[in-house]
């Protein structure tokens, strides 16, 4: 965990997250020298509502492009935090 840490957007942004902030965080991590086999978890509020299981297109307009950019930055794994409950409206 010390050599190849798991980075979570929650630690920096909590639920106020979007594609630009994810990439900004990733670039900052790389700038500090943490790149090899790094794992980035996109935490709370990446979807429109809990249980939607699709990126919110307003805050994440190009998820595939973002994942590509993260891989190019050295993040071998990108995961999404999934809420254990589903919003009845999703």
C-alpha positions as a Markdown table, in Angstrom:
| # | Residue | x | y | z |
|---|---|---|---|---|
| 1 | Unk | 0.0 | 0.0 | 0.0 |
| 2 | Unk | 2.9 | 2.4 | 0.6 |
| 3 | Unk | 4.6 | 1.7 | -2.7 |
| 4 | Unk | 1.4 | 1.3 | -4.8 |
| 5 | Unk | -1.3 | 3.2 | -2.9 |
| 6 | Unk | -4.9 | 3.3 | -3.7 |
| 7 | Unk | -5.9 | 7.0 | -4.2 |
| 8 | Unk | -9.5 | 8.0 | -3.5 |
| 9 | Unk | -11.2 | 11.2 | -4.7 |
| 10 | Unk | -13.1 | 11.3 | -1.4 |
| 11 | Unk | -10.0 | 12.3 | 0.5 |
| 12 | Unk | -9.7 | 15.5 | -1.5 |
| 13 | Unk | -13.2 | 16.4 | -2.8 |
| 14 | Unk | -15.8 | 14.3 | -0.9 |
| 15 | Unk | -19.0 | 14.4 | -3.0 |
| 16 | Unk | -18.1 | 17.5 | -5.0 |
| 17 | Unk | -16.5 | 15.6 | -7.9 |
| 18 | Unk | -16.3 | 16.0 | -11.7 |
| 19 | Unk | -14.1 | 14.8 | -14.5 |
| 20 | Unk | -11.8 | 17.8 | -14.4 |
| 21 | Unk | -11.1 | 17.4 | -10.7 |
| 22 | Unk | -10.4 | 13.7 | -11.1 |
| 23 | Unk | -7.8 | 14.5 | -13.8 |
| 24 | Unk | -6.4 | 17.4 | -11.7 |
| 25 | Unk | -5.9 | 15.1 | -8.7 |
| 26 | Unk | -4.3 | 12.4 | -10.9 |
| 27 | Unk | -1.8 | 14.9 | -12.3 |
| 28 | Unk | -1.0 | 16.2 | -8.8 |
| 29 | Unk | -0.3 | 12.6 | -7.7 |
| 30 | Unk | 2.0 | 12.0 | -10.6 |
| 31 | Unk | 3.7 | 15.3 | -10.0 |
| 32 | Unk | 4.6 | 14.0 | -6.5 |
| 33 | Unk | 6.2 | 10.9 | -8.0 |
| 34 | Unk | 3.5 | 8.3 | -7.3 |
| 35 | Unk | 2.8 | 6.6 | -10.7 |
| 36 | Unk | 3.8 | 3.0 | -11.0 |
| 37 | Unk | 0.8 | 0.6 | -10.7 |
| 38 | Unk | -1.3 | 3.3 | -9.0 |
| 39 | Unk | -5.0 | 2.7 | -8.4 |
| 40 | Unk | -7.4 | 5.6 | -8.4 |
| 41 | Unk | -10.9 | 5.2 | -7.0 |
| 42 | Unk | -13.6 | 7.7 | -8.1 |
| 43 | Unk | -15.7 | 8.0 | -5.0 |
| 44 | Unk | -19.2 | 9.4 | -4.3 |
| 45 | Unk | -21.3 | 11.3 | -6.7 |
| 46 | Unk | -20.0 | 10.2 | -10.1 |
| 47 | Unk | -23.5 | 9.0 | -11.1 |
| 48 | Unk | -26.7 | 11.0 | -11.4 |
| 49 | Unk | -28.3 | 9.2 | -8.5 |
| 50 | Unk | -27.3 | 6.1 | -6.4 |
| 51 | Unk | -27.9 | 3.0 | -8.3 |
| 52 | Unk | -27.9 | 4.6 | -11.8 |
| 53 | Unk | -24.6 | 2.8 | -12.6 |
| 54 | Unk | -23.9 | 5.3 | -15.4 |
| 55 | Unk | -21.7 | 8.4 | -15.3 |
| 56 | Unk | -23.5 | 11.7 | -14.9 |
| 57 | Unk | -23.0 | 13.2 | -18.3 |
| 58 | Unk | -23.0 | 16.7 | -17.0 |
| 59 | Unk | -20.1 | 16.2 | -14.6 |
| 60 | Unk | -18.3 | 13.4 | -16.5 |
| 61 | Unk | -18.8 | 14.3 | -20.2 |
| 62 | Unk | -16.2 | 11.8 | -21.5 |
| 63 | Unk | -15.6 | 8.9 | -19.1 |
| 64 | Unk | -13.8 | 6.8 | -21.7 |
| 65 | Unk | -11.5 | 9.7 | -22.5 |
| 66 | Unk | -10.9 | 10.3 | -18.8 |
| 67 | Unk | -10.0 | 6.6 | -18.2 |
| 68 | Unk | -7.6 | 6.8 | -21.2 |
| 69 | Unk | -6.0 | 9.9 | -19.8 |
| 70 | Unk | -5.6 | 8.2 | -16.4 |
| 71 | Unk | -4.0 | 5.2 | -17.9 |
| 72 | Unk | -1.5 | 7.4 | -19.8 |
| 73 | Unk | -0.7 | 9.1 | -16.5 |
| 74 | Unk | 0.2 | 5.7 | -15.0 |
| 75 | Unk | -3.0 | 4.6 | -13.2 |
| 76 | Unk | -3.3 | 1.0 | -14.1 |
| 77 | Unk | -6.6 | 0.6 | -12.3 |
| 78 | Unk | -9.5 | 3.0 | -12.0 |
| 79 | Unk | -12.5 | 1.9 | -9.9 |
| 80 | Unk | -15.8 | 3.4 | -9.0 |
| 81 | Unk | -17.3 | 3.6 | -5.5 |
| 82 | Unk | -20.7 | 1.9 | -5.6 |
| 83 | Unk | -23.3 | 2.7 | -3.0 |
| 84 | Unk | -24.8 | -0.4 | -1.3 |
| 85 | Unk | -28.3 | 1.0 | -1.8 |
| 86 | Unk | -30.2 | 1.9 | -4.9 |
| 87 | Unk | -32.3 | 5.1 | -5.3 |
| 88 | Unk | -35.9 | 4.1 | -6.0 |
| 89 | Unk | -36.0 | 6.7 | -8.8 |
| 90 | Unk | -33.0 | 5.3 | -10.7 |
